[in-house]
């Protein structure tokens, strides 16, 4: 699930979001500690997309197909959505026990802080295209590019 946070008049303000605007009351953002919100404010991200519930069938979570994990492809495609919408950044609460934080780190996301969510140790991960560059296996990155280019081809 991808959520885009912006103020009530998103279109008028070109989709920019601020931690000061009404979107702050969204349940997803209420669960983020104030220290982390302050870091996001300091970074100057005016528009933000949250990536959450990136679920992969347990049978395929660790499976590598042609050098790519399904979870990695989902995160990379989410970053493509972020870029195509002209948003500054993406955040995600990544479970440490499932190593989702390690996956995000390997792609180029930055850990803002450790936190608890639903009794699980998690990392608040942050990707801002102005400061971060997606990195990784060139083959996997090429696969994502091809999927993105052909996304509307039935």
mmCIF file of C-alpha atoms in Angstrom:
data_model
loop_
_atom_site.group_PDB
_atom_site.id
_atom_site.type_symbol
_atom_site.label_atom_id
_atom_site.label_comp_id
_atom_site.label_asym_id
_atom_site.label_seq_id
_atom_site.Cartn_x
_atom_site.Cartn_y
_atom_site.Cartn_z
ATOM 1 C CA UNK A 1 0.000 0.000 0.000
ATOM 2 C CA UNK A 2 1.303 3.438 -0.883
ATOM 3 C CA UNK A 3 0.052 6.532 0.877
ATOM 4 C CA UNK A 4 0.774 10.073 -0.178
ATOM 5 C CA UNK A 5 0.551 12.738 2.480
ATOM 6 C CA UNK A 6 -0.180 16.316 1.627
ATOM 7 C CA UNK A 7 -2.382 19.097 2.874
ATOM 8 C CA UNK A 8 -6.143 19.258 2.274
ATOM 9 C CA UNK A 9 -5.660 21.274 -0.891
ATOM 10 C CA UNK A 10 -3.072 18.975 -2.415
ATOM 11 C CA UNK A 11 -3.662 19.870 -6.058
ATOM 12 C CA UNK A 12 -3.576 23.583 -5.471
ATOM 13 C CA UNK A 13 -0.256 23.232 -3.668
ATOM 14 C CA UNK A 14 1.241 20.913 -6.295
ATOM 15 C CA UNK A 15 1.016 17.916 -3.981
ATOM 16 C CA UNK A 16 3.386 19.253 -1.367
ATOM 17 C CA UNK A 17 3.017 17.864 2.114
ATOM 18 C CA UNK A 18 4.201 19.269 5.385
ATOM 19 C CA UNK A 19 4.377 17.778 8.843
ATOM 20 C CA UNK A 20 2.599 20.950 9.960
ATOM 21 C CA UNK A 21 -0.492 20.391 7.811
ATOM 22 C CA UNK A 22 -3.677 18.356 8.470
ATOM 23 C CA UNK A 23 -2.112 15.171 7.111
ATOM 24 C CA UNK A 24 -0.200 15.077 10.418
ATOM 25 C CA UNK A 25 -3.323 13.595 12.023
ATOM 26 C CA UNK A 26 -3.196 10.489 9.808
ATOM 27 C CA UNK A 27 -2.855 7.298 11.847
ATOM 28 C CA UNK A 28 0.357 6.272 10.053
ATOM 29 C CA UNK A 29 2.065 9.540 10.964
ATOM 30 C CA UNK A 30 0.772 9.553 14.544
ATOM 31 C CA UNK A 31 2.735 6.335 15.107
ATOM 32 C CA UNK A 32 6.042 7.974 14.205
ATOM 33 C CA UNK A 33 7.982 9.422 17.172
ATOM 34 C CA UNK A 34 8.329 13.204 17.344
ATOM 35 C CA UNK A 35 12.140 12.947 17.136
ATOM 36 C CA UNK A 36 11.809 11.259 13.759
ATOM 37 C CA UNK A 37 9.281 13.833 12.539
ATOM 38 C CA UNK A 38 11.736 16.563 13.511
ATOM 39 C CA UNK A 39 14.442 14.897 11.409
ATOM 40 C CA UNK A 40 12.059 14.776 8.436
ATOM 41 C CA UNK A 41 11.231 18.460 8.914
ATOM 42 C CA UNK A 42 14.934 19.328 9.049
ATOM 43 C CA UNK A 43 15.488 17.494 5.763
ATOM 44 C CA UNK A 44 12.963 19.785 4.117
ATOM 45 C CA UNK A 45 10.898 17.052 2.480
ATOM 46 C CA UNK A 46 7.810 18.889 1.280
ATOM 47 C CA UNK A 47 6.054 15.852 -0.143
ATOM 48 C CA UNK A 48 6.218 12.365 1.229
ATOM 49 C CA UNK A 49 4.991 8.903 0.327
ATOM 50 C CA UNK A 50 4.699 6.114 2.890
ATOM 51 C CA UNK A 51 5.333 2.561 1.756
ATOM 52 C CA UNK A 52 3.610 0.051 4.003
ATOM 53 C CA UNK A 53 2.258 -3.487 4.028
ATOM 54 C CA UNK A 54 4.659 -4.590 1.307
ATOM 55 C CA UNK A 55 3.684 -8.205 1.780
ATOM 56 C CA UNK A 56 5.144 -11.054 -0.179
ATOM 57 C CA UNK A 57 3.798 -14.607 0.115
ATOM 58 C CA UNK A 58 5.975 -16.434 2.695
ATOM 59 C CA UNK A 59 6.938 -19.038 0.092
ATOM 60 C CA UNK A 60 8.613 -16.340 -2.011
ATOM 61 C CA UNK A 61 10.048 -13.923 0.596
ATOM 62 C CA UNK A 62 13.582 -15.295 0.533
ATOM 63 C CA UNK A 63 13.477 -16.810 -2.941
ATOM 64 C CA UNK A 64 15.774 -15.266 -5.503
ATOM 65 C CA UNK A 65 14.549 -15.409 -9.081
ATOM 66 C CA UNK A 66 17.057 -14.409 -11.753
ATOM 67 C CA UNK A 67 19.059 -12.502 -9.129
ATOM 68 C CA UNK A 68 16.110 -10.561 -7.705
ATOM 69 C CA UNK A 69 13.969 -10.891 -4.583
ATOM 70 C CA UNK A 70 10.283 -10.032 -4.929
ATOM 71 C CA UNK A 71 10.454 -7.690 -1.928
ATOM 72 C CA UNK A 72 13.304 -5.734 -3.507
ATOM 73 C CA UNK A 73 11.385 -5.368 -6.749
ATOM 74 C CA UNK A 74 8.335 -4.052 -4.858
ATOM 75 C CA UNK A 75 10.390 -1.438 -2.978
ATOM 76 C CA UNK A 76 12.204 -0.342 -6.132
ATOM 77 C CA UNK A 77 8.920 -0.017 -8.035
ATOM 78 C CA UNK A 78 7.526 2.013 -5.110
ATOM 79 C CA UNK A 79 10.433 4.431 -5.506
ATOM 80 C CA UNK A 80 9.570 4.691 -9.198
ATOM 81 C CA UNK A 81 6.019 5.689 -8.224
ATOM 82 C CA UNK A 82 7.458 8.308 -5.839
ATOM 83 C CA UNK A 83 9.591 9.780 -8.625
ATOM 84 C CA UNK A 84 6.809 9.711 -11.221
ATOM 85 C CA UNK A 85 4.511 11.639 -8.883
ATOM 86 C CA UNK A 86 7.187 14.261 -8.306
ATOM 87 C CA UNK A 87 7.380 13.590 -4.567
ATOM 88 C CA UNK A 88 10.491 14.424 -2.571
ATOM 89 C CA UNK A 89 10.755 11.379 -0.358
ATOM 90 C CA UNK A 90 9.442 8.029 0.795
ATOM 91 C CA UNK A 91 9.331 6.585 4.287
ATOM 92 C CA UNK A 92 8.613 3.131 5.572
ATOM 93 C CA UNK A 93 8.557 1.369 8.910
ATOM 94 C CA UNK A 94 10.718 -1.687 8.233
ATOM 95 C CA UNK A 95 10.735 -4.700 10.532
ATOM 96 C CA UNK A 96 14.191 -5.575 11.813
ATOM 97 C CA UNK A 97 13.377 -9.241 12.530
ATOM 98 C CA UNK A 98 12.345 -9.745 8.892
ATOM 99 C CA UNK A 99 15.442 -7.839 7.680
ATOM 100 C CA UNK A 100 13.316 -5.426 5.685
ATOM 101 C CA UNK A 101 15.505 -2.647 7.086
ATOM 102 C CA UNK A 102 18.590 -4.372 5.612
ATOM 103 C CA UNK A 103 16.849 -4.620 2.253
ATOM 104 C CA UNK A 104 15.963 -0.915 2.337
ATOM 105 C CA UNK A 105 19.518 -0.033 3.356
ATOM 106 C CA UNK A 106 20.951 -2.070 0.461
ATOM 107 C CA UNK A 107 18.775 -0.085 -1.966
ATOM 108 C CA UNK A 108 19.982 3.264 -0.630
ATOM 109 C CA UNK A 109 17.455 4.164 2.050
ATOM 110 C CA UNK A 110 18.636 5.754 5.272
ATOM 111 C CA UNK A 111 17.602 4.700 8.755
ATOM 112 C CA UNK A 112 16.186 7.688 10.634
ATOM 113 C CA UNK A 113 15.706 5.823 13.908
ATOM 114 C CA UNK A 114 14.790 2.552 15.573
ATOM 115 C CA UNK A 115 11.264 2.311 16.952
ATOM 116 C CA UNK A 116 8.653 -0.162 18.196
ATOM 117 C CA UNK A 117 5.563 -0.880 16.153
ATOM 118 C CA UNK A 118 3.055 -3.593 17.055
ATOM 119 C CA UNK A 119 5.574 -5.067 19.521
ATOM 120 C CA UNK A 120 8.219 -5.400 16.810
ATOM 121 C CA UNK A 121 11.582 -3.666 16.600
ATOM 122 C CA UNK A 122 11.500 -1.561 13.445
ATOM 123 C CA UNK A 123 13.568 1.003 11.591
ATOM 124 C CA UNK A 124 12.039 4.145 10.173
ATOM 125 C CA UNK A 125 13.601 4.169 6.722
ATOM 126 C CA UNK A 126 13.820 7.268 4.527
ATOM 127 C CA UNK A 127 14.605 7.772 0.849
ATOM 128 C CA UNK A 128 14.829 11.254 -0.626
ATOM 129 C CA UNK A 129 15.789 11.402 -4.290
ATOM 130 C CA UNK A 130 17.480 14.756 -3.658
ATOM 131 C CA UNK A 131 20.031 13.162 -1.298
ATOM 132 C CA UNK A 132 19.992 9.424 -1.998
ATOM 133 C CA UNK A 133 20.754 7.397 -5.091
ATOM 134 C CA UNK A 134 19.180 3.991 -5.556
ATOM 135 C CA UNK A 135 21.960 1.438 -5.646
ATOM 136 C CA UNK A 136 22.164 -2.257 -6.214
ATOM 137 C CA UNK A 137 22.696 -5.054 -8.645
ATOM 138 C CA UNK A 138 22.662 -3.651 -12.221
ATOM 139 C CA UNK A 139 20.715 -6.692 -13.451
ATOM 140 C CA UNK A 140 17.945 -6.127 -10.866
ATOM 141 C CA UNK A 141 17.875 -2.394 -11.557
ATOM 142 C CA UNK A 142 17.531 -3.145 -15.283
ATOM 143 C CA UNK A 143 14.642 -5.550 -14.553
ATOM 144 C CA UNK A 144 12.864 -2.796 -12.589
ATOM 145 C CA UNK A 145 13.429 -0.322 -15.425
ATOM 146 C CA UNK A 146 11.924 -2.776 -17.917
ATOM 147 C CA UNK A 147 8.936 -3.507 -15.671
ATOM 148 C CA UNK A 148 8.370 0.235 -15.218
ATOM 149 C CA UNK A 149 8.627 1.005 -18.946
ATOM 150 C CA UNK A 150 6.213 -1.796 -19.836
ATOM 151 C CA UNK A 151 3.751 -1.305 -16.947
ATOM 152 C CA UNK A 152 0.825 -0.327 -19.179
ATOM 153 C CA UNK A 153 1.371 -3.070 -21.748
ATOM 154 C CA UNK A 154 -1.500 -5.520 -21.088
#
